[in-house]
């Protein structure tokens, strides 16, 4: 079958989904309410369903009153029972797959259940919807005439008690339909290689001669791959390697600190960037418009959403609201109930709504990744934006960073201490530091108030990291590649002190 026919057919199939998306956009709260009742009914005869008498729950109010909000640690005993082969514990259909997720913040791994329904009706559906929206907005796209370069995790699949676990990306690759394998590069064997340092050259060797029209992955690690590819091929930019490249699908970390670096290696005015928000627990939101920073919350993926305002999070006054009660531009922690049997699960991410009709969000950080030692309520979204602005002003290019508080001692005031690794260092570090501090104040009124006349906080301190510091730190923790991310903000100094011990060589 000629590729042009394949492209046209794929476009037609994917666009059939548009009217279903329009339905939940028009009736968001009704769709969510019906979805919740279906999830409850499906789990009536599970161990959890019987414990909380799901058969008698007929409203959101009863559900919210009866089912507690849970962290992973609280759900772990039930998950472990299923990992050992016991079924019908928290979901009606057999769960054989577990997404192993540990990030960089906790040495202890999490094993997130992934049901068949979650694979088909959430993760794969999200991937198809991403393409659907992109094609709907870009009718002349020729993306399907080439291949999509994927950069997933670095874990293989492991078997334990007739159940399987690995990175979510490995699970998706292992279960994906055959047509997706033909349209992707590198092949599954290369994609699932465990060792990042041998995987990187293997990917480059395989993809450099393909007709790549799109690529997908975490911006920080993808940038490492792309820079290495240019170095290996001797080309000046990615369009010299792949002239038909048209879109980058990204997620996992905020894109803003990396945007200028991507624009340098992708000097094409109409090149598209599309953001997604997915995790081991589910596929949540997709950029639905060209040139937008907002993500459409997907409401028919078998996930019921609730939200905790961050100004009450973790306090005796903590309150939980459903979608119909959220407010614009307020930070919320996300609580999800899913078709993998996660009931009122606190995922650990924070978002704010930029639109209520339709419901669009931006990811602002993590419940554990913020700094509020002095009442400054600093979020990752603030630091990412401020860093991007400071780099723009000074011509610097950032690789990675982390921030921690300098605690008050005796008569000394507090401050924030940064470690930043640069690909291109600022020529004027004092100007960079000033731009960073002033931009943070313009973005965050609480931080501005604490910085006013150095009343509570002294000016921030910037440490310039040696080359490869963050890479070496992740390597030391066996967390190179794929989905692993640097913890940006912390209320403690643990990460920062570990990095300083690994020799930050320039202090300013």
Short mmCIF file of N, CA, C and O in Angstrom, two decimals, residues 151-261:
data_model
loop_
_atom_site.label_atom_id
_atom_site.label_comp_id
_atom_site.label_asym_id
_atom_site.label_seq_id
_atom_site.Cartn_x
_atom_site.Cartn_y
_atom_site.Cartn_z
N UNK A 151 11.77 7.89 22.57
CA UNK A 151 12.83 7.73 23.58
C UNK A 151 12.15 7.42 24.90
O UNK A 151 11.67 8.30 25.61
N UNK A 152 12.08 6.14 25.21
CA UNK A 152 11.41 5.71 26.43
C UNK A 152 12.38 5.42 27.54
O UNK A 152 13.52 5.87 27.54
N UNK A 153 11.90 4.66 28.51
CA UNK A 153 12.71 4.34 29.67
C UNK A 153 13.79 3.33 29.36
O UNK A 153 13.88 2.79 28.27
N UNK A 154 14.61 3.08 30.36
CA UNK A 154 15.76 2.19 30.18
C UNK A 154 15.60 0.90 30.96
O UNK A 154 16.57 0.34 31.45
N UNK A 155 14.38 0.44 31.12
CA UNK A 155 14.15 -0.77 31.91
C UNK A 155 13.59 -1.89 31.05
O UNK A 155 12.76 -1.65 30.17
N UNK A 156 14.01 -3.09 31.34
CA UNK A 156 13.44 -4.26 30.69
C UNK A 156 12.24 -4.72 31.51
O UNK A 156 11.95 -4.19 32.58
N UNK A 157 11.53 -5.71 30.99
CA UNK A 157 10.39 -6.28 31.68
C UNK A 157 10.87 -7.45 32.56
O UNK A 157 11.63 -8.30 32.11
N UNK A 158 10.44 -7.47 33.79
CA UNK A 158 10.81 -8.53 34.71
C UNK A 158 9.56 -9.29 35.16
O UNK A 158 8.51 -8.68 35.37
N UNK A 159 9.68 -10.59 35.33
CA UNK A 159 8.55 -11.42 35.75
C UNK A 159 8.69 -11.79 37.23
O UNK A 159 9.79 -12.04 37.71
N UNK A 160 7.57 -11.76 37.92
CA UNK A 160 7.57 -12.11 39.34
C UNK A 160 6.19 -12.65 39.70
O UNK A 160 5.18 -11.92 39.58
N UNK A 161 6.09 -13.92 40.11
CA UNK A 161 4.80 -14.53 40.49
C UNK A 161 3.75 -14.42 39.39
O UNK A 161 2.58 -14.13 39.64
N UNK A 162 4.20 -14.64 38.14
CA UNK A 162 3.30 -14.56 36.98
C UNK A 162 2.75 -13.15 36.76
O UNK A 162 1.71 -12.97 36.12
N UNK A 163 3.38 -12.15 37.36
CA UNK A 163 3.09 -10.76 37.05
C UNK A 163 4.37 -10.14 36.49
O UNK A 163 5.45 -10.70 36.64
N UNK A 164 4.22 -8.99 35.84
CA UNK A 164 5.37 -8.39 35.14
C UNK A 164 5.51 -6.92 35.55
O UNK A 164 4.51 -6.23 35.78
N UNK A 165 6.76 -6.46 35.63
CA UNK A 165 6.95 -5.05 35.96
C UNK A 165 8.12 -4.48 35.16
O UNK A 165 9.02 -5.20 34.71
N UNK A 166 8.10 -3.18 34.97
CA UNK A 166 9.13 -2.44 34.25
C UNK A 166 8.71 -1.00 34.11
O UNK A 166 7.65 -0.60 34.60
N UNK A 167 9.52 -0.18 33.43
CA UNK A 167 9.11 1.20 33.12
C UNK A 167 7.79 1.17 32.36
O UNK A 167 7.55 0.25 31.57
N UNK A 168 6.97 2.20 32.55
CA UNK A 168 5.72 2.28 31.79
C UNK A 168 6.01 2.20 30.30
O UNK A 168 5.30 1.50 29.56
N UNK A 169 7.04 2.91 29.84
CA UNK A 169 7.34 2.92 28.40
C UNK A 169 7.65 1.51 27.91
O UNK A 169 7.28 1.13 26.80
N UNK A 170 8.34 0.72 28.75
CA UNK A 170 8.65 -0.66 28.37
C UNK A 170 7.37 -1.50 28.28
O UNK A 170 7.22 -2.32 27.36
N UNK A 171 6.45 -1.28 29.21
CA UNK A 171 5.17 -2.00 29.20
C UNK A 171 4.37 -1.63 27.95
O UNK A 171 3.79 -2.50 27.28
N UNK A 172 4.36 -0.35 27.60
CA UNK A 172 3.61 0.09 26.43
C UNK A 172 4.21 -0.48 25.15
O UNK A 172 3.49 -0.91 24.24
N UNK A 173 5.55 -0.50 25.08
CA UNK A 173 6.21 -1.05 23.90
C UNK A 173 5.94 -2.56 23.80
O UNK A 173 5.68 -3.09 22.72
N UNK A 174 5.97 -3.24 24.94
CA UNK A 174 5.75 -4.69 24.98
C UNK A 174 4.34 -5.06 24.50
O UNK A 174 4.14 -6.10 23.87
N UNK A 175 3.36 -4.20 24.78
CA UNK A 175 1.96 -4.51 24.48
C UNK A 175 1.40 -3.79 23.26
O UNK A 175 0.24 -4.01 22.90
N UNK A 176 2.19 -2.93 22.62
CA UNK A 176 1.61 -2.08 21.58
C UNK A 176 1.27 -2.88 20.33
O UNK A 176 1.88 -3.91 20.04
N UNK A 177 0.28 -2.40 19.56
CA UNK A 177 -0.14 -3.11 18.34
C UNK A 177 0.97 -3.14 17.30
O UNK A 177 1.85 -2.28 17.29
N UNK A 178 0.91 -4.11 16.40
CA UNK A 178 1.98 -4.33 15.43
C UNK A 178 2.18 -3.14 14.50
O UNK A 178 3.30 -2.81 14.11
N UNK A 179 1.08 -2.43 14.18
CA UNK A 179 1.22 -1.28 13.27
C UNK A 179 2.07 -0.17 13.89
O UNK A 179 2.78 0.54 13.18
N UNK A 180 2.00 -0.05 15.21
CA UNK A 180 2.77 0.99 15.89
C UNK A 180 4.27 0.68 15.82
O UNK A 180 5.10 1.59 15.72
N UNK A 181 4.62 -0.61 15.84
CA UNK A 181 6.03 -1.01 15.74
C UNK A 181 6.59 -0.60 14.37
O UNK A 181 7.71 -0.10 14.28
N UNK A 182 5.80 -0.78 13.32
CA UNK A 182 6.27 -0.44 11.97
C UNK A 182 6.47 1.07 11.79
O UNK A 182 7.28 1.50 11.00
N UNK A 183 5.69 1.87 12.52
CA UNK A 183 5.77 3.32 12.33
C UNK A 183 6.74 4.00 13.29
O UNK A 183 6.85 5.21 13.31
N UNK A 184 7.43 3.18 14.13
CA UNK A 184 8.32 3.74 15.16
C UNK A 184 9.77 3.35 14.94
O UNK A 184 10.07 2.34 14.30
N UNK A 185 10.66 4.15 15.47
CA UNK A 185 12.09 3.85 15.50
C UNK A 185 12.67 4.40 16.79
O UNK A 185 12.16 5.41 17.28
N UNK A 186 13.63 3.78 17.43
CA UNK A 186 14.28 2.53 17.08
C UNK A 186 13.37 1.33 17.35
O UNK A 186 12.27 1.51 17.89
N UNK A 187 13.82 0.14 17.00
CA UNK A 187 13.00 -1.04 17.22
C UNK A 187 12.87 -1.35 18.70
O UNK A 187 13.57 -0.77 19.53
N UNK A 188 11.98 -2.26 19.02
CA UNK A 188 11.68 -2.56 20.43
C UNK A 188 12.91 -3.04 21.20
O UNK A 188 13.12 -2.68 22.35
N UNK A 189 13.74 -3.85 20.54
CA UNK A 189 14.93 -4.38 21.22
C UNK A 189 15.85 -3.25 21.67
O UNK A 189 16.33 -3.24 22.81
N UNK A 190 16.07 -2.29 20.78
CA UNK A 190 16.92 -1.15 21.14
C UNK A 190 16.24 -0.26 22.16
O UNK A 190 16.87 0.20 23.12
N UNK A 191 14.95 -0.03 21.99
CA UNK A 191 14.20 0.83 22.91
C UNK A 191 14.23 0.32 24.34
O UNK A 191 14.19 1.10 25.28
N UNK A 192 14.29 -0.99 24.49
CA UNK A 192 14.21 -1.60 25.82
C UNK A 192 15.58 -1.91 26.43
O UNK A 192 15.67 -2.53 27.48
N UNK A 193 16.65 -1.45 25.77
CA UNK A 193 17.99 -1.66 26.35
C UNK A 193 18.07 -0.97 27.71
O UNK A 193 17.57 0.14 27.90
N UNK A 194 18.70 -1.62 28.67
CA UNK A 194 18.73 -1.12 30.05
C UNK A 194 19.79 -0.06 30.28
O UNK A 194 19.57 0.89 31.02
N UNK A 195 20.96 -0.25 29.69
CA UNK A 195 22.10 0.62 29.98
C UNK A 195 22.08 1.84 29.06
O UNK A 195 22.27 1.73 27.85
N UNK A 196 21.88 3.02 29.65
CA UNK A 196 21.76 4.26 28.87
C UNK A 196 23.00 4.52 28.04
O UNK A 196 22.92 4.96 26.89
N UNK A 197 24.18 4.23 28.57
CA UNK A 197 25.43 4.59 27.89
C UNK A 197 25.71 3.69 26.69
O UNK A 197 26.46 4.07 25.80
N UNK A 198 25.13 2.50 26.64
CA UNK A 198 25.23 1.68 25.43
C UNK A 198 23.99 1.87 24.54
O UNK A 198 24.05 1.69 23.33
N UNK A 199 22.90 2.25 25.18
CA UNK A 199 21.65 2.47 24.44
C UNK A 199 21.75 3.70 23.53
O UNK A 199 21.28 3.68 22.38
N UNK A 200 22.39 4.76 24.01
CA UNK A 200 22.47 6.02 23.26
C UNK A 200 23.11 5.83 21.88
O UNK A 200 22.51 6.19 20.86
N UNK A 201 24.33 5.26 21.80
CA UNK A 201 24.91 5.05 20.46
C UNK A 201 24.12 4.06 19.61
O UNK A 201 24.07 4.19 18.38
N UNK A 202 23.47 3.08 20.26
CA UNK A 202 22.67 2.11 19.51
C UNK A 202 21.47 2.80 18.84
O UNK A 202 21.14 2.51 17.68
N UNK A 203 20.82 3.71 19.57
CA UNK A 203 19.70 4.46 19.00
C UNK A 203 20.18 5.30 17.83
O UNK A 203 19.58 5.30 16.74
N UNK A 204 21.28 6.03 18.02
CA UNK A 204 21.80 6.92 16.98
C UNK A 204 22.12 6.13 15.72
O UNK A 204 21.77 6.53 14.60
N UNK A 205 22.78 4.99 15.89
CA UNK A 205 23.16 4.15 14.76
C UNK A 205 21.94 3.69 13.97
O UNK A 205 21.97 3.59 12.73
N UNK A 206 20.83 3.45 14.68
CA UNK A 206 19.63 2.94 14.02
C UNK A 206 18.79 4.03 13.37
O UNK A 206 18.20 3.83 12.31
N UNK A 207 18.72 5.20 14.00
CA UNK A 207 17.76 6.22 13.54
C UNK A 207 18.34 7.22 12.55
O UNK A 207 17.58 7.89 11.84
N UNK A 208 19.65 7.34 12.47
CA UNK A 208 20.24 8.43 11.68
C UNK A 208 19.94 8.32 10.18
O UNK A 208 19.92 9.33 9.48
N UNK A 209 19.67 7.10 9.70
CA UNK A 209 19.37 6.92 8.27
C UNK A 209 17.88 6.71 7.99
O UNK A 209 17.50 6.43 6.85
N UNK A 210 17.05 6.82 9.03
CA UNK A 210 15.59 6.70 8.85
C UNK A 210 15.00 8.04 8.38
O UNK A 210 15.61 9.10 8.57
N UNK A 211 13.79 7.97 7.84
CA UNK A 211 13.05 9.20 7.52
C UNK A 211 12.18 9.54 8.74
O UNK A 211 11.02 9.17 8.82
N UNK A 212 12.77 10.23 9.71
CA UNK A 212 12.06 10.58 10.94
C UNK A 212 11.28 11.87 10.71
O UNK A 212 11.83 12.89 10.31
N UNK A 213 9.96 11.79 10.97
CA UNK A 213 9.10 12.97 10.79
C UNK A 213 8.61 13.54 12.11
O UNK A 213 8.12 14.66 12.17
N UNK A 214 8.72 12.74 13.19
CA UNK A 214 8.32 13.23 14.51
C UNK A 214 9.16 12.52 15.56
O UNK A 214 9.74 11.47 15.29
N UNK A 215 9.24 13.11 16.75
CA UNK A 215 9.93 12.42 17.84
C UNK A 215 9.24 12.74 19.15
O UNK A 215 8.53 13.73 19.28
N UNK A 216 9.44 11.83 20.13
CA UNK A 216 8.71 11.94 21.40
C UNK A 216 9.59 11.48 22.55
O UNK A 216 10.26 10.45 22.46
N UNK A 217 9.58 12.28 23.64
CA UNK A 217 10.34 11.91 24.83
C UNK A 217 10.50 13.08 25.78
O UNK A 217 10.06 14.20 25.49
N UNK A 218 11.15 12.83 26.90
CA UNK A 218 11.40 13.86 27.92
C UNK A 218 12.43 14.86 27.38
O UNK A 218 13.49 14.44 26.89
N UNK A 219 12.16 16.19 27.44
CA UNK A 219 13.05 17.18 26.82
C UNK A 219 14.51 17.09 27.23
O UNK A 219 15.40 17.25 26.39
N UNK A 220 14.79 16.88 28.51
CA UNK A 220 16.18 16.88 28.97
C UNK A 220 16.98 15.75 28.34
O UNK A 220 18.07 15.96 27.80
N UNK A 221 16.42 14.52 28.38
CA UNK A 221 17.14 13.38 27.82
C UNK A 221 17.13 13.40 26.30
O UNK A 221 18.10 12.97 25.65
N UNK A 222 16.04 13.87 25.70
CA UNK A 222 15.98 13.96 24.24
C UNK A 222 17.05 14.92 23.72
O UNK A 222 17.66 14.70 22.68
N UNK A 223 17.29 16.01 24.46
CA UNK A 223 18.31 16.98 24.06
C UNK A 223 19.70 16.34 24.08
O UNK A 223 20.53 16.60 23.19
N UNK A 224 19.96 15.49 25.07
CA UNK A 224 21.23 14.76 25.12
C UNK A 224 21.38 13.90 23.87
O UNK A 224 22.43 13.90 23.21
N UNK A 225 20.31 13.17 23.52
CA UNK A 225 20.33 12.32 22.32
C UNK A 225 20.56 13.13 21.06
O UNK A 225 21.41 12.79 20.22
N UNK A 226 19.83 14.23 20.90
CA UNK A 226 19.91 15.02 19.67
C UNK A 226 21.28 15.69 19.51
O UNK A 226 21.83 15.75 18.41
N UNK A 227 21.82 16.21 20.60
CA UNK A 227 23.15 16.83 20.52
C UNK A 227 24.22 15.80 20.17
O UNK A 227 25.15 16.07 19.41
N UNK A 228 24.08 14.59 20.73
CA UNK A 228 25.02 13.52 20.42
C UNK A 228 24.88 13.09 18.96
O UNK A 228 25.88 12.82 18.27
N UNK A 229 23.65 13.05 18.46
CA UNK A 229 23.40 12.70 17.07
C UNK A 229 24.08 13.70 16.13
O UNK A 229 24.73 13.32 15.15
N UNK A 230 23.94 14.99 16.43
CA UNK A 230 24.56 16.03 15.59
C UNK A 230 26.08 15.92 15.64
O UNK A 230 26.77 16.10 14.62
N UNK A 231 26.60 15.61 16.81
CA UNK A 231 28.04 15.44 16.97
C UNK A 231 28.53 14.25 16.13
O UNK A 231 29.55 14.34 15.44
N UNK A 232 27.78 13.15 16.17
CA UNK A 232 28.17 11.93 15.44
C UNK A 232 28.08 12.12 13.92
O UNK A 232 28.92 11.61 13.18
N UNK A 233 27.04 12.83 13.47
CA UNK A 233 26.82 12.97 12.03
C UNK A 233 27.55 14.17 11.44
O UNK A 233 27.68 14.28 10.21
N UNK A 234 28.00 15.09 12.31
CA UNK A 234 28.68 16.29 11.82
C UNK A 234 27.74 17.31 11.20
O UNK A 234 28.17 18.24 10.52
N UNK A 235 26.44 17.14 11.42
CA UNK A 235 25.46 18.07 10.84
C UNK A 235 25.27 19.29 11.76
O UNK A 235 25.51 19.23 12.96
N UNK A 236 24.79 20.38 11.16
CA UNK A 236 24.61 21.63 11.91
C UNK A 236 23.30 21.70 12.66
O UNK A 236 23.18 22.38 13.68
N UNK A 237 22.27 21.01 12.15
CA UNK A 237 20.97 20.98 12.82
C UNK A 237 20.22 19.72 12.42
O UNK A 237 20.63 18.99 11.52
N UNK A 238 19.11 19.46 13.10
CA UNK A 238 18.39 18.20 12.90
C UNK A 238 17.72 18.11 11.53
O UNK A 238 17.51 17.01 11.01
N UNK A 239 17.40 19.24 10.92
CA UNK A 239 16.74 19.22 9.61
C UNK A 239 17.71 18.76 8.52
O UNK A 239 17.28 18.32 7.45
N UNK A 240 19.01 18.87 8.78
CA UNK A 240 20.00 18.34 7.84
C UNK A 240 20.06 16.82 7.91
O UNK A 240 20.45 16.15 6.97
N UNK A 241 19.67 16.28 9.07
CA UNK A 241 19.62 14.82 9.23
C UNK A 241 18.27 14.29 8.73
O UNK A 241 18.21 13.31 7.99
N UNK A 242 17.19 14.97 9.16
CA UNK A 242 15.84 14.54 8.82
C UNK A 242 15.08 15.75 8.24
O UNK A 242 14.41 16.50 8.96
N UNK A 243 15.13 15.96 6.94
CA UNK A 243 14.51 17.15 6.33
C UNK A 243 12.99 17.21 6.47
O UNK A 243 12.40 18.28 6.35
N UNK A 244 12.35 16.07 6.73
CA UNK A 244 10.88 16.05 6.82
C UNK A 244 10.37 16.12 8.26
O UNK A 244 9.18 15.91 8.51
N UNK A 245 11.24 16.41 9.19
CA UNK A 245 10.86 16.51 10.60
C UNK A 245 9.86 17.65 10.79
O UNK A 245 10.09 18.76 10.32
N UNK A 246 8.73 17.37 11.49
CA UNK A 246 7.72 18.42 11.62
C UNK A 246 7.19 18.65 13.02
O UNK A 246 6.62 19.71 13.30
N UNK A 247 7.36 17.68 13.98
CA UNK A 247 6.76 17.89 15.29
C UNK A 247 7.53 17.12 16.37
O UNK A 247 8.04 16.02 16.12
N UNK A 248 7.60 17.73 17.55
CA UNK A 248 8.17 17.09 18.74
C UNK A 248 7.09 16.99 19.79
O UNK A 248 6.54 18.01 20.23
N UNK A 249 6.75 15.76 20.22
CA UNK A 249 5.79 15.52 21.29
C UNK A 249 6.57 15.34 22.59
O UNK A 249 7.38 14.41 22.69
N UNK A 250 6.34 16.20 23.55
CA UNK A 250 7.18 16.17 24.76
C UNK A 250 6.35 16.21 26.03
O UNK A 250 5.19 16.63 26.04
N UNK A 251 6.95 15.78 27.13
CA UNK A 251 6.31 15.80 28.44
C UNK A 251 7.32 15.35 29.48
O UNK A 251 8.46 15.02 29.16
N UNK A 252 6.90 15.34 30.72
CA UNK A 252 7.77 14.86 31.79
C UNK A 252 8.41 15.96 32.60
O UNK A 252 8.46 15.89 33.83
N UNK A 253 8.93 16.98 31.92
CA UNK A 253 9.46 18.17 32.60
C UNK A 253 9.04 19.40 31.80
O UNK A 253 8.71 19.30 30.62
N UNK A 254 9.05 20.54 32.45
CA UNK A 254 8.68 21.80 31.79
C UNK A 254 9.62 22.05 30.61
O UNK A 254 10.84 21.96 30.73
N UNK A 255 9.04 22.42 29.49
CA UNK A 255 9.81 22.61 28.26
C UNK A 255 10.52 23.96 28.21
O UNK A 255 11.53 24.11 27.51
N UNK A 256 10.01 24.96 28.93
CA UNK A 256 10.50 26.33 28.78
C UNK A 256 12.02 26.49 28.93
O UNK A 256 12.65 27.18 28.14
N UNK A 257 12.66 25.89 29.95
CA UNK A 257 14.11 26.08 30.07
C UNK A 257 14.91 25.51 28.90
O UNK A 257 16.09 25.84 28.73
N UNK A 258 14.28 24.67 28.09
CA UNK A 258 14.99 24.02 26.98
C UNK A 258 14.58 24.57 25.61
O UNK A 258 15.19 24.21 24.59
N UNK A 259 13.55 25.43 25.56
CA UNK A 259 12.95 25.83 24.29
C UNK A 259 13.97 26.45 23.33
O UNK A 259 14.04 26.08 22.15
N UNK A 260 14.78 27.39 23.84
CA UNK A 260 15.73 28.08 22.95
C UNK A 260 16.77 27.12 22.38
O UNK A 260 17.20 27.26 21.23
N UNK A 261 17.17 26.13 23.18
CA UNK A 261 18.15 25.16 22.68
C UNK A 261 17.56 24.31 21.57
O UNK A 261 18.24 23.99 20.58
#
